[in-house]
């Protein structure tokens, strides 16, 4: 659920922002529908979670995607 929320926030960011700096990930609050894309290591509030960009994109630690054809 958190990864799906982070993906929604990240892809909304991509569709509304010109190409630029690569984000580190997304900070989400499970109780809120919104979140923020971050470019530096975030300081989190107690209820916030950081989702790394590799999890959002679906990459494994080997750099391969999780999608199967």
PDB file of C-alpha atoms in Angstrom:
ATOM      1  CA  UNK A   1       0.000   0.000   0.000  1.00  0.00           C
ATOM      2  CA  UNK A   2       2.754   2.474   0.875  1.00  0.00           C
ATOM      3  CA  UNK A   3       4.682   1.663  -2.288  1.00  0.00           C
ATOM      4  CA  UNK A   4       1.536   2.155  -4.383  1.00  0.00           C
ATOM      5  CA  UNK A   5       0.949   5.524  -2.694  1.00  0.00           C
ATOM      6  CA  UNK A   6       4.588   6.506  -3.304  1.00  0.00           C
ATOM      7  CA  UNK A   7       4.341   5.464  -6.972  1.00  0.00           C
ATOM      8  CA  UNK A   8       1.232   7.588  -7.467  1.00  0.00           C
ATOM      9  CA  UNK A   9       3.004  10.623  -5.959  1.00  0.00           C
ATOM     10  CA  UNK A  10       6.205   9.993  -7.940  1.00  0.00           C
ATOM     11  CA  UNK A  11       4.452   9.545 -11.295  1.00  0.00           C
ATOM     12  CA  UNK A  12       2.347  12.668 -10.668  1.00  0.00           C
ATOM     13  CA  UNK A  13       5.630  14.510 -10.052  1.00  0.00           C
ATOM     14  CA  UNK A  14       7.111  13.141 -13.295  1.00  0.00           C
ATOM     15  CA  UNK A  15       4.090  14.159 -15.355  1.00  0.00           C
ATOM     16  CA  UNK A  16       4.014  17.710 -13.998  1.00  0.00           C
ATOM     17  CA  UNK A  17       7.728  18.563 -13.784  1.00  0.00           C
ATOM     18  CA  UNK A  18      10.339  18.947 -16.536  1.00  0.00           C
ATOM     19  CA  UNK A  19      13.344  16.616 -16.421  1.00  0.00           C
ATOM     20  CA  UNK A  20      15.823  17.567 -13.751  1.00  0.00           C
ATOM     21  CA  UNK A  21      17.564  16.244 -10.696  1.00  0.00           C
ATOM     22  CA  UNK A  22      16.982  12.571  -9.833  1.00  0.00           C
ATOM     23  CA  UNK A  23      14.973  12.164  -6.593  1.00  0.00           C
ATOM     24  CA  UNK A  24      16.051   9.846  -3.764  1.00  0.00           C
ATOM     25  CA  UNK A  25      12.497   8.767  -3.096  1.00  0.00           C
ATOM     26  CA  UNK A  26       9.139   9.796  -1.707  1.00  0.00           C
ATOM     27  CA  UNK A  27       8.026  10.570   1.842  1.00  0.00           C
ATOM     28  CA  UNK A  28       4.488   9.401   2.599  1.00  0.00           C
ATOM     29  CA  UNK A  29       2.174   9.478   5.590  1.00  0.00           C
ATOM     30  CA  UNK A  30      -0.028   6.361   5.596  1.00  0.00           C
ATOM     31  CA  UNK A  31      -2.915   8.381   7.063  1.00  0.00           C
ATOM     32  CA  UNK A  32      -2.774  11.076   4.367  1.00  0.00           C
ATOM     33  CA  UNK A  33      -3.310  10.784   0.587  1.00  0.00           C
ATOM     34  CA  UNK A  34      -0.408  13.058  -0.323  1.00  0.00           C
ATOM     35  CA  UNK A  35       3.337  13.017   0.146  1.00  0.00           C
ATOM     36  CA  UNK A  36       6.477  14.644  -1.211  1.00  0.00           C
ATOM     37  CA  UNK A  37       9.288  13.784  -3.584  1.00  0.00           C
ATOM     38  CA  UNK A  38      12.665  14.289  -1.884  1.00  0.00           C
ATOM     39  CA  UNK A  39      16.101  14.978  -3.320  1.00  0.00           C
ATOM     40  CA  UNK A  40      18.124  14.832  -0.091  1.00  0.00           C
ATOM     41  CA  UNK A  41      18.016  12.464   2.870  1.00  0.00           C
ATOM     42  CA  UNK A  42      14.778  13.467   4.606  1.00  0.00           C
ATOM     43  CA  UNK A  43      14.077  14.190   8.249  1.00  0.00           C
ATOM     44  CA  UNK A  44      10.839  12.347   8.935  1.00  0.00           C
ATOM     45  CA  UNK A  45       7.965  13.204  11.214  1.00  0.00           C
ATOM     46  CA  UNK A  46       6.854  10.342  13.510  1.00  0.00           C
ATOM     47  CA  UNK A  47       4.114   9.038  11.175  1.00  0.00           C
ATOM     48  CA  UNK A  48       6.039   9.456   7.908  1.00  0.00           C
ATOM     49  CA  UNK A  49       7.755   6.728   5.894  1.00  0.00           C
ATOM     50  CA  UNK A  50      10.526   7.086   3.302  1.00  0.00           C
ATOM     51  CA  UNK A  51      10.147   4.960   0.160  1.00  0.00           C
ATOM     52  CA  UNK A  52      13.361   4.730  -1.890  1.00  0.00           C
ATOM     53  CA  UNK A  53      13.215   5.377  -5.627  1.00  0.00           C
ATOM     54  CA  UNK A  54      14.342   1.794  -6.404  1.00  0.00           C
ATOM     55  CA  UNK A  55      11.270   0.402  -4.627  1.00  0.00           C
ATOM     56  CA  UNK A  56       9.011   2.863  -6.428  1.00  0.00           C
ATOM     57  CA  UNK A  57      10.406   1.896  -9.818  1.00  0.00           C
ATOM     58  CA  UNK A  58      10.248  -1.804  -8.974  1.00  0.00           C
ATOM     59  CA  UNK A  59      13.947  -2.593  -9.256  1.00  0.00           C
ATOM     60  CA  UNK A  60      15.580  -5.333  -7.241  1.00  0.00           C
ATOM     61  CA  UNK A  61      19.019  -4.979  -5.671  1.00  0.00           C
ATOM     62  CA  UNK A  62      20.524  -6.501  -8.830  1.00  0.00           C
ATOM     63  CA  UNK A  63      19.042  -3.754 -10.975  1.00  0.00           C
ATOM     64  CA  UNK A  64      16.533  -6.052 -12.686  1.00  0.00           C
ATOM     65  CA  UNK A  65      12.881  -5.190 -12.891  1.00  0.00           C
ATOM     66  CA  UNK A  66      10.210  -7.231 -11.141  1.00  0.00           C
ATOM     67  CA  UNK A  67       7.933  -7.270 -14.176  1.00  0.00           C
ATOM     68  CA  UNK A  68       7.520 -10.654 -15.807  1.00  0.00           C
ATOM     69  CA  UNK A  69       6.336 -10.985 -19.382  1.00  0.00           C
TER      70      UNK A  69
END
